PDB file of C-alpha atoms in Angstrom:
ATOM      1  CA  UNK S 129      42.224  32.369 -28.935  1.00 61.00           C
ATOM      2  CA  UNK S 130      41.847  35.654 -27.070  1.00 70.00           C
ATOM      3  CA  UNK S 131      45.059  37.453 -26.210  1.00 78.00           C
ATOM      4  CA  UNK S 132      45.960  36.928 -22.547  1.00 88.00           C
ATOM      5  CA  UNK S 133      45.054  39.785 -20.216  1.00 94.00           C
ATOM      6  CA  UNK S 134      47.304  40.949 -17.355  1.00 95.00           C
ATOM      7  CA  UNK S 135      44.635  39.889 -14.856  1.00 94.00           C
ATOM      8  CA  UNK S 136      44.437  36.391 -16.341  1.00 95.00           C
ATOM      9  CA  UNK S 137      48.223  36.056 -16.419  1.00 96.00           C
ATOM     10  CA  UNK S 138      48.400  36.929 -12.726  1.00 96.00           C
ATOM     11  CA  UNK S 139      45.980  34.093 -11.913  1.00 96.00           C
ATOM     12  CA  UNK S 140      48.021  31.728 -14.088  1.00 96.00           C
ATOM     13  CA  UNK S 141      51.259  32.877 -12.449  1.00 97.00           C
ATOM     14  CA  UNK S 142      50.007  32.227  -8.931  1.00 96.00           C
ATOM     15  CA  UNK S 143      48.576  28.883 -10.010  1.00 95.00           C
ATOM     16  CA  UNK S 144      51.845  27.792 -11.609  1.00 96.00           C
ATOM     17  CA  UNK S 145      54.492  29.432  -9.424  1.00 96.00           C
ATOM     18  CA  UNK S 146      53.097  31.695  -6.709  1.00 93.00           C
ATOM     19  CA  UNK S 147      52.445  28.905  -4.231  1.00 92.00           C
ATOM     20  CA  UNK S 148      56.007  27.657  -4.736  1.00 91.00           C
ATOM     21  CA  UNK S 149      57.089  31.027  -3.319  1.00 90.00           C
ATOM     22  CA  UNK S 150      54.919  30.678  -0.223  1.00 87.00           C
ATOM     23  CA  UNK S 151      51.953  32.455  -1.807  1.00 84.00           C
ATOM     24  CA  UNK S 152      53.543  35.937  -1.629  1.00 93.00           C
ATOM     25  CA  UNK S 153      55.525  37.984  -4.117  1.00 95.00           C
ATOM     26  CA  UNK S 154      56.861  41.536  -4.153  1.00 95.00           C
ATOM     27  CA  UNK S 155      55.112  43.839  -6.605  1.00 95.00           C
ATOM     28  CA  UNK S 156      58.430  44.788  -8.207  1.00 95.00           C
ATOM     29  CA  UNK S 157      59.286  41.135  -8.857  1.00 96.00           C
ATOM     30  CA  UNK S 158      55.881  40.454 -10.388  1.00 96.00           C
ATOM     31  CA  UNK S 159      56.395  43.455 -12.671  1.00 96.00           C
ATOM     32  CA  UNK S 160      59.758  42.036 -13.761  1.00 96.00           C
ATOM     33  CA  UNK S 161      58.384  38.567 -14.407  1.00 97.00           C
ATOM     34  CA  UNK S 162      55.311  39.627 -16.393  1.00 97.00           C
ATOM     35  CA  UNK S 163      57.508  42.051 -18.284  1.00 96.00           C
ATOM     36  CA  UNK S 164      58.976  38.961 -19.965  1.00 94.00           C
ATOM     37  CA  UNK S 165      55.546  38.502 -21.547  1.00 95.00           C
ATOM     38  CA  UNK S 166      55.330  42.098 -22.723  1.00 94.00           C
ATOM     39  CA  UNK S 167      53.089  43.374 -19.904  1.00 95.00           C
ATOM     40  CA  UNK S 168      54.164  46.840 -18.777  1.00 95.00           C
ATOM     41  CA  UNK S 169      54.388  47.924 -15.143  1.00 96.00           C
ATOM     42  CA  UNK S 170      51.204  50.089 -15.037  1.00 96.00           C
ATOM     43  CA  UNK S 171      49.158  47.196 -16.470  1.00 96.00           C
ATOM     44  CA  UNK S 172      50.554  44.784 -13.866  1.00 96.00           C
ATOM     45  CA  UNK S 173      49.846  47.166 -10.989  1.00 96.00           C
ATOM     46  CA  UNK S 174      46.328  47.863 -12.253  1.00 96.00           C
ATOM     47  CA  UNK S 175      45.574  44.148 -12.672  1.00 96.00           C
ATOM     48  CA  UNK S 176      46.914  43.348  -9.197  1.00 95.00           C
ATOM     49  CA  UNK S 177      44.682  46.056  -7.749  1.00 95.00           C
ATOM     50  CA  UNK S 178      41.623  44.571  -9.478  1.00 95.00           C
ATOM     51  CA  UNK S 179      42.479  41.115  -8.175  1.00 95.00           C
ATOM     52  CA  UNK S 180      42.693  42.579  -4.689  1.00 95.00           C
ATOM     53  CA  UNK S 181      39.234  44.127  -5.094  1.00 95.00           C
ATOM     54  CA  UNK S 182      37.877  40.762  -6.217  1.00 94.00           C
ATOM     55  CA  UNK S 183      39.289  39.098  -3.100  1.00 94.00           C
ATOM     56  CA  UNK S 184      41.788  36.942  -4.966  1.00 95.00           C
ATOM     57  CA  UNK S 185      44.881  38.725  -3.594  1.00 96.00           C
ATOM     58  CA  UNK S 186      45.712  40.452  -0.331  1.00 95.00           C
ATOM     59  CA  UNK S 187      48.175  43.315   0.069  1.00 94.00           C
ATOM     60  CA  UNK S 188      50.927  42.395   2.538  1.00 93.00           C
ATOM     61  CA  UNK S 189      54.360  43.724   3.353  1.00 93.00           C
ATOM     62  CA  UNK S 190      57.231  41.349   4.074  1.00 90.00           C
ATOM     63  CA  UNK S 191      60.399  42.873   5.494  1.00 88.00           C
ATOM     64  CA  UNK S 192      59.103  46.315   4.585  1.00 90.00           C
ATOM     65  CA  UNK S 193      58.600  45.287   0.932  1.00 93.00           C
ATOM     66  CA  UNK S 194      55.181  45.801  -0.646  1.00 92.00           C
ATOM     67  CA  UNK S 195      53.661  42.695  -2.161  1.00 94.00           C
ATOM     68  CA  UNK S 196      50.619  40.489  -2.496  1.00 95.00           C
ATOM     69  CA  UNK S 197      49.624  37.077  -1.222  1.00 95.00           C
ATOM     70  CA  UNK S 198      46.808  34.692  -2.066  1.00 95.00           C
ATOM     71  CA  UNK S 199      43.576  34.977  -0.116  1.00 94.00           C
ATOM     72  CA  UNK S 200      42.124  31.877   1.512  1.00 92.00           C
ATOM     73  CA  UNK S 201      39.413  31.818  -1.156  1.00 90.00           C
ATOM     74  CA  UNK S 202      42.025  32.012  -3.911  1.00 93.00           C
ATOM     75  CA  UNK S 203      43.928  29.082  -2.436  1.00 93.00           C
ATOM     76  CA  UNK S 204      40.746  26.995  -2.521  1.00 90.00           C
ATOM     77  CA  UNK S 205      40.026  28.019  -6.111  1.00 90.00           C
ATOM     78  CA  UNK S 206      43.549  27.127  -7.228  1.00 93.00           C
ATOM     79  CA  UNK S 207      43.432  23.786  -5.398  1.00 91.00           C
ATOM     80  CA  UNK S 208      40.209  22.903  -7.221  1.00 87.00           C
ATOM     81  CA  UNK S 209      41.808  24.093 -10.449  1.00 90.00           C
ATOM     82  CA  UNK S 210      44.825  21.818  -9.943  1.00 93.00           C
ATOM     83  CA  UNK S 211      42.610  18.762 -10.107  1.00 88.00           C
ATOM     84  CA  UNK S 212      40.970  20.001 -13.292  1.00 88.00           C
ATOM     85  CA  UNK S 213      43.933  21.537 -15.140  1.00 94.00           C
ATOM     86  CA  UNK S 214      46.814  19.191 -14.338  1.00 94.00           C
ATOM     87  CA  UNK S 215      45.057  15.805 -14.190  1.00 90.00           C
ATOM     88  CA  UNK S 216      44.100  13.779 -17.246  1.00 88.00           C
ATOM     89  CA  UNK S 217      40.861  12.034 -16.384  1.00 83.00           C
ATOM     90  CA  UNK S 218      40.354   8.394 -17.365  1.00 87.00           C
ATOM     91  CA  UNK S 219      36.570   8.580 -17.642  1.00 91.00           C
ATOM     92  CA  UNK S 220      34.424   5.505 -18.207  1.00 93.00           C
ATOM     93  CA  UNK S 221      30.763   5.418 -19.119  1.00 93.00           C
ATOM     94  CA  UNK S 222      30.185   3.073 -16.170  1.00 93.00           C
ATOM     95  CA  UNK S 223      31.373   5.826 -13.768  1.00 94.00           C
ATOM     96  CA  UNK S 224      27.934   7.420 -14.086  1.00 95.00           C
ATOM     97  CA  UNK S 225      26.827  10.989 -13.657  1.00 97.00           C
ATOM     98  CA  UNK S 226      26.177  13.721 -11.134  1.00 96.00           C
ATOM     99  CA  UNK S 227      22.872  15.588 -11.341  1.00 96.00           C
ATOM    100  CA  UNK S 228      22.325  19.089  -9.979  1.00 96.00           C
ATOM    101  CA  UNK S 229      18.649  19.798  -9.393  1.00 95.00           C
ATOM    102  CA  UNK S 230      17.895  23.336  -8.279  1.00 93.00           C
ATOM    103  CA  UNK S 231      15.073  25.725  -7.550  1.00 89.00           C
ATOM    104  CA  UNK S 232      15.654  29.408  -6.868  1.00 88.00           C
ATOM    105  CA  UNK S 233      12.836  31.774  -5.777  1.00 86.00           C
ATOM    106  CA  UNK S 234      11.800  34.395  -8.321  1.00 84.00           C
ATOM    107  CA  UNK S 235      12.782  37.090  -5.836  1.00 85.00           C
ATOM    108  CA  UNK S 236      16.402  35.866  -6.057  1.00 87.00           C
ATOM    109  CA  UNK S 237      16.712  35.779  -9.814  1.00 85.00           C
ATOM    110  CA  UNK S 238      20.317  37.014  -9.647  1.00 88.00           C
ATOM    111  CA  UNK S 239      21.276  33.856  -7.746  1.00 89.00           C
ATOM    112  CA  UNK S 240      19.587  31.712 -10.382  1.00 89.00           C
ATOM    113  CA  UNK S 241      21.731  33.380 -13.044  1.00 90.00           C
ATOM    114  CA  UNK S 242      24.877  32.896 -10.943  1.00 90.00           C
ATOM    115  CA  UNK S 243      24.012  29.247 -10.336  1.00 91.00           C
ATOM    116  CA  UNK S 244      23.472  28.500 -14.019  1.00 92.00           C
ATOM    117  CA  UNK S 245      26.649  30.342 -14.932  1.00 92.00           C
ATOM    118  CA  UNK S 246      28.770  28.448 -12.414  1.00 91.00           C
ATOM    119  CA  UNK S 247      27.331  25.056 -13.294  1.00 93.00           C
ATOM    120  CA  UNK S 248      28.086  25.751 -16.941  1.00 93.00           C
ATOM    121  CA  UNK S 249      31.658  26.811 -16.115  1.00 91.00           C
ATOM    122  CA  UNK S 250      32.116  23.634 -14.083  1.00 91.00           C
ATOM    123  CA  UNK S 251      31.198  21.541 -17.124  1.00 92.00           C
ATOM    124  CA  UNK S 252      27.529  20.787 -16.466  1.00 96.00           C
ATOM    125  CA  UNK S 253      25.036  20.607 -19.317  1.00 95.00           C
ATOM    126  CA  UNK S 254      21.338  21.444 -19.040  1.00 94.00           C
ATOM    127  CA  UNK S 255      19.006  18.482 -19.619  1.00 93.00           C
ATOM    128  CA  UNK S 256      15.792  20.268 -18.567  1.00 91.00           C
ATOM    129  CA  UNK S 257      14.839  23.437 -16.650  1.00 90.00           C
ATOM    130  CA  UNK S 258      16.494  23.178 -13.244  1.00 92.00           C
ATOM    131  CA  UNK S 259      18.186  19.845 -14.025  1.00 95.00           C
ATOM    132  CA  UNK S 260      21.885  19.825 -15.014  1.00 96.00           C
ATOM    133  CA  UNK S 261      24.188  16.874 -15.617  1.00 97.00           C
ATOM    134  CA  UNK S 262      27.936  16.213 -15.585  1.00 96.00           C
ATOM    135  CA  UNK S 263      30.266  13.215 -15.415  1.00 95.00           C
ATOM    136  CA  UNK S 264      30.541  11.918 -11.858  1.00 95.00           C
ATOM    137  CA  UNK S 265      34.180  12.981 -11.435  1.00 92.00           C
ATOM    138  CA  UNK S 266      32.986  16.610 -11.204  1.00 93.00           C
ATOM    139  CA  UNK S 267      30.824  15.972  -8.132  1.00 94.00           C
ATOM    140  CA  UNK S 268      33.281  17.066  -5.441  1.00 91.00           C
ATOM    141  CA  UNK S 269      34.398  20.181  -7.282  1.00 90.00           C
ATOM    142  CA  UNK S 270      30.755  21.127  -7.807  1.00 93.00           C
ATOM    143  CA  UNK S 271      30.059  20.684  -4.105  1.00 92.00           C
ATOM    144  CA  UNK S 272      33.062  22.836  -3.122  1.00 89.00           C
ATOM    145  CA  UNK S 273      32.091  25.569  -5.560  1.00 89.00           C
ATOM    146  CA  UNK S 274      28.432  25.695  -4.530  1.00 92.00           C
ATOM    147  CA  UNK S 275      29.396  25.912  -0.867  1.00 91.00           C
ATOM    148  CA  UNK S 276      32.015  28.606  -1.507  1.00 87.00           C
ATOM    149  CA  UNK S 277      29.478  30.733  -3.408  1.00 87.00           C
ATOM    150  CA  UNK S 278      26.762  30.113  -0.777  1.00 89.00           C
ATOM    151  CA  UNK S 279      24.488  28.500  -3.350  1.00 90.00           C
ATOM    152  CA  UNK S 280      24.238  25.038  -1.777  1.00 91.00           C
ATOM    153  CA  UNK S 281      20.851  25.688  -0.178  1.00 91.00           C
ATOM    154  CA  UNK S 282      19.234  25.915  -3.622  1.00 92.00           C
ATOM    155  CA  UNK S 283      20.683  22.687  -5.036  1.00 93.00           C
ATOM    156  CA  UNK S 284      20.402  18.948  -4.541  1.00 94.00           C
ATOM    157  CA  UNK S 285      23.226  16.824  -5.954  1.00 95.00           C
ATOM    158  CA  UNK S 286      22.618  13.197  -6.989  1.00 96.00           C
ATOM    159  CA  UNK S 287      24.757  10.422  -8.452  1.00 95.00           C
ATOM    160  CA  UNK S 288      22.950   8.738 -11.330  1.00 94.00           C
ATOM    161  CA  UNK S 289      23.108   6.132 -14.111  1.00 93.00           C
ATOM    162  CA  UNK S 290      21.545   6.565 -17.543  1.00 92.00           C
ATOM    163  CA  UNK S 291      18.998   3.805 -18.072  1.00 89.00           C
ATOM    164  CA  UNK S 292      16.823   4.739 -21.105  1.00 83.00           C
ATOM    165  CA  UNK S 293      15.534   5.648 -23.666  1.00 87.00           C
ATOM    166  CA  UNK S 294      17.368   7.872 -26.106  1.00 86.00           C
ATOM    167  CA  UNK S 295      20.746   7.599 -27.786  1.00 91.00           C
ATOM    168  CA  UNK S 296      23.130   8.901 -25.125  1.00 93.00           C
ATOM    169  CA  UNK S 297      25.667  10.162 -27.669  1.00 92.00           C
ATOM    170  CA  UNK S 298      23.006  12.263 -29.396  1.00 93.00           C
ATOM    171  CA  UNK S 299      21.783  13.534 -26.025  1.00 94.00           C
ATOM    172  CA  UNK S 300      25.302  14.552 -25.016  1.00 94.00           C
ATOM    173  CA  UNK S 301      25.594  16.588 -28.216  1.00 92.00           C
ATOM    174  CA  UNK S 302      22.467  18.508 -27.117  1.00 93.00           C
ATOM    175  CA  UNK S 303      23.508  18.982 -23.516  1.00 95.00           C
ATOM    176  CA  UNK S 304      26.978  20.321 -24.356  1.00 95.00           C
ATOM    177  CA  UNK S 305      28.322  22.420 -27.224  1.00 95.00           C
ATOM    178  CA  UNK S 306      31.004  19.909 -28.173  1.00 95.00           C
ATOM    179  CA  UNK S 307      31.636  21.710 -31.452  1.00 94.00           C
ATOM    180  CA  UNK S 308      32.816  24.801 -29.576  1.00 94.00           C
ATOM    181  CA  UNK S 309      35.011  22.672 -27.300  1.00 95.00           C
ATOM    182  CA  UNK S 310      36.461  20.917 -30.341  1.00 95.00           C
ATOM    183  CA  UNK S 311      37.239  24.260 -31.993  1.00 95.00           C
ATOM    184  CA  UNK S 312      38.992  25.470 -28.848  1.00 95.00           C
ATOM    185  CA  UNK S 313      41.199  22.401 -28.730  1.00 96.00           C
ATOM    186  CA  UNK S 314      42.041  22.751 -32.426  1.00 96.00           C
ATOM    187  CA  UNK S 315      43.020  26.397 -31.935  1.00 95.00           C
ATOM    188  CA  UNK S 316      45.184  25.570 -28.928  1.00 95.00           C
ATOM    189  CA  UNK S 317      46.940  22.817 -30.875  1.00 95.00           C
ATOM    190  CA  UNK S 318      47.597  25.073 -33.837  1.00 94.00           C
ATOM    191  CA  UNK S 319      48.995  27.795 -31.582  1.00 93.00           C
ATOM    192  CA  UNK S 320      51.335  25.637 -29.499  1.00 93.00           C
ATOM    193  CA  UNK S 321      52.274  22.586 -31.599  1.00 90.00           C
ATOM    194  CA  UNK S 322      55.440  24.158 -33.018  1.00 88.00           C
ATOM    195  CA  UNK S 323      56.273  25.588 -29.571  1.00 86.00           C
ATOM    196  CA  UNK S 324      56.100  22.133 -28.009  1.00 80.00           C
ATOM    197  CA  UNK S 325      58.363  20.663 -30.672  1.00 79.00           C
ATOM    198  CA  UNK S 326      61.036  23.333 -30.013  1.00 78.00           C
ATOM    199  CA  UNK S 327      60.616  23.550 -26.230  1.00 78.00           C
ATOM    200  CA  UNK S 328      64.053  22.148 -25.427  1.00 82.00           C
ATOM    201  CA  UNK S 329      65.822  25.072 -27.105  1.00 78.00           C
ATOM    202  CA  UNK S 330      64.399  27.695 -24.712  1.00 78.00           C
ATOM    203  CA  UNK S 331      66.489  29.197 -21.921  1.00 91.00           C
ATOM    204  CA  UNK S 332      64.982  29.500 -18.431  1.00 94.00           C
ATOM    205  CA  UNK S 333      63.514  32.965 -18.998  1.00 94.00           C
ATOM    206  CA  UNK S 334      61.921  31.935 -22.293  1.00 93.00           C
ATOM    207  CA  UNK S 335      60.742  28.673 -20.703  1.00 94.00           C
ATOM    208  CA  UNK S 336      58.934  30.720 -18.044  1.00 96.00           C
ATOM    209  CA  UNK S 337      57.253  33.015 -20.576  1.00 95.00           C
ATOM    210  CA  UNK S 338      56.306  30.208 -22.957  1.00 95.00           C
ATOM    211  CA  UNK S 339      54.922  27.970 -20.237  1.00 96.00           C
ATOM    212  CA  UNK S 340      52.871  30.750 -18.642  1.00 97.00           C
ATOM    213  CA  UNK S 341      51.321  31.662 -21.991  1.00 96.00           C
ATOM    214  CA  UNK S 342      50.498  28.014 -22.692  1.00 96.00           C
ATOM    215  CA  UNK S 343      49.025  27.505 -19.234  1.00 97.00           C
ATOM    216  CA  UNK S 344      46.947  30.670 -19.544  1.00 96.00           C
ATOM    217  CA  UNK S 345      45.496  29.411 -22.819  1.00 96.00           C
ATOM    218  CA  UNK S 346      45.072  25.820 -21.607  1.00 96.00           C
ATOM    219  CA  UNK S 347      43.531  26.301 -18.166  1.00 94.00           C
ATOM    220  CA  UNK S 348      40.177  27.374 -19.604  1.00 91.00           C
ATOM    221  CA  UNK S 349      39.876  24.302 -21.812  1.00 93.00           C
ATOM    222  CA  UNK S 350      39.228  21.702 -19.085  1.00 91.00           C
ATOM    223  CA  UNK S 351      36.388  23.916 -17.830  1.00 90.00           C
ATOM    224  CA  UNK S 352      34.773  24.116 -21.254  1.00 91.00           C
ATOM    225  CA  UNK S 353      35.203  20.374 -21.694  1.00 93.00           C
ATOM    226  CA  UNK S 354      32.980  18.329 -19.358  1.00 92.00           C
ATOM    227  CA  UNK S 355      35.320  15.342 -19.675  1.00 93.00           C
ATOM    228  CA  UNK S 356      32.936  12.879 -21.275  1.00 95.00           C
ATOM    229  CA  UNK S 357      33.675   9.173 -21.815  1.00 94.00           C
ATOM    230  CA  UNK S 358      35.244   8.447 -25.230  1.00 93.00           C
ATOM    231  CA  UNK S 359      32.079   6.703 -26.463  1.00 93.00           C
ATOM    232  CA  UNK S 360      30.221  10.029 -26.391  1.00 95.00           C
ATOM    233  CA  UNK S 361      32.824  12.149 -28.179  1.00 93.00           C
ATOM    234  CA  UNK S 362      33.142  12.951 -31.898  1.00 89.00           C
ATOM    235  CA  UNK S 363      35.394  10.468 -33.717  1.00 87.00           C
ATOM    236  CA  UNK S 364      37.919  13.170 -34.664  1.00 91.00           C
ATOM    237  CA  UNK S 365      38.176  14.533 -31.113  1.00 94.00           C
ATOM    238  CA  UNK S 366      41.032  17.063 -30.858  1.00 95.00           C
ATOM    239  CA  UNK S 367      41.198  17.090 -27.065  1.00 94.00           C
ATOM    240  CA  UNK S 368      43.733  14.269 -26.906  1.00 93.00           C
ATOM    241  CA  UNK S 369      46.224  16.043 -29.155  1.00 95.00           C
ATOM    242  CA  UNK S 370      45.795  19.340 -27.290  1.00 96.00           C
ATOM    243  CA  UNK S 371      46.369  17.620 -23.944  1.00 95.00           C
ATOM    244  CA  UNK S 372      49.492  15.897 -25.297  1.00 95.00           C
ATOM    245  CA  UNK S 373      50.868  19.294 -26.335  1.00 96.00           C
ATOM    246  CA  UNK S 374      50.110  20.994 -23.030  1.00 96.00           C
ATOM    247  CA  UNK S 375      51.465  18.228 -20.828  1.00 96.00           C
ATOM    248  CA  UNK S 376      54.549  18.014 -23.015  1.00 94.00           C
ATOM    249  CA  UNK S 377      55.165  21.716 -22.410  1.00 95.00           C
ATOM    250  CA  UNK S 378      54.387  21.277 -18.729  1.00 95.00           C
ATOM    251  CA  UNK S 379      56.946  18.499 -18.330  1.00 94.00           C
ATOM    252  CA  UNK S 380      59.688  20.267 -20.266  1.00 93.00           C
ATOM    253  CA  UNK S 381      59.232  23.938 -19.350  1.00 95.00           C
ATOM    254  CA  UNK S 382      57.627  24.367 -15.961  1.00 95.00           C
ATOM    255  CA  UNK S 383      60.684  23.377 -13.918  1.00 95.00           C
ATOM    256  CA  UNK S 384      63.020  25.637 -15.865  1.00 95.00           C
ATOM    257  CA  UNK S 385      60.474  28.417 -15.564  1.00 96.00           C
ATOM    258  CA  UNK S 386      60.487  27.982 -11.798  1.00 96.00           C
ATOM    259  CA  UNK S 387      64.283  28.318 -11.784  1.00 96.00           C
ATOM    260  CA  UNK S 388      63.915  31.660 -13.554  1.00 96.00           C
ATOM    261  CA  UNK S 389      61.206  32.837 -11.128  1.00 97.00           C
ATOM    262  CA  UNK S 390      63.396  31.973  -8.143  1.00 96.00           C
ATOM    263  CA  UNK S 391      66.356  33.791  -9.703  1.00 95.00           C
ATOM    264  CA  UNK S 392      64.241  36.965  -9.994  1.00 95.00           C
ATOM    265  CA  UNK S 393      62.756  36.915  -6.502  1.00 93.00           C
ATOM    266  CA  UNK S 394      66.119  36.175  -4.871  1.00 83.00           C
ATOM    267  CA  UNK S 395      67.861  39.244  -6.312  1.00 70.00           C
TER     268      UNK S 395
END
């Protein structure tokens, strides 16, 4: 897995803990907290500045102290992420599918690229030019994302059932790169299995650092994985083990990590 970047860790921090603090944190406190993960102060300040430029964070002073809060757009993104990252879907083949059918004028080719990119990141697979498919549980998140990016006018969303004629498991293997998803889950499991087994020995500061690293590695996985019904997955699917490891860490470390965060910001 790629080493976590300061910018990515900031997103993970606000997703895990920032909203518990009211969505705002002093720059100095964020420097202290990410220092536990080996990120130095200049890297934190530079990453925060880039997140401000991207519209994820807003500079705001509280009681004369410089800090940053989540933008409205960031709050929406994190809320959508909560449903993807922290919820284990019980997907059934009978739940059906959501289809995204789109047409973008040639003069707006950049929007076509953005649309394909976002559908892919949401977990859609391409079945034909301009026709993308995903399990039905992704429908609402897709709608929110398309509206937020002002792409809705180019897309029609449909709920659908697969009726005929091919082997759906073979088709799913064409529509999604399940081998890459499988490899990602295997790598996550190898990286964090021993950590999960020894999680109870960590103090609050170590619990914070360990959990944030695990979350930063995990939160991309549910976006690479479309969340297919078990019947369509490889028999040796590693996603279940990886999810067990992450949610074990979540249950045992997140609360103690929050205690450490609150101890830092209250100084």
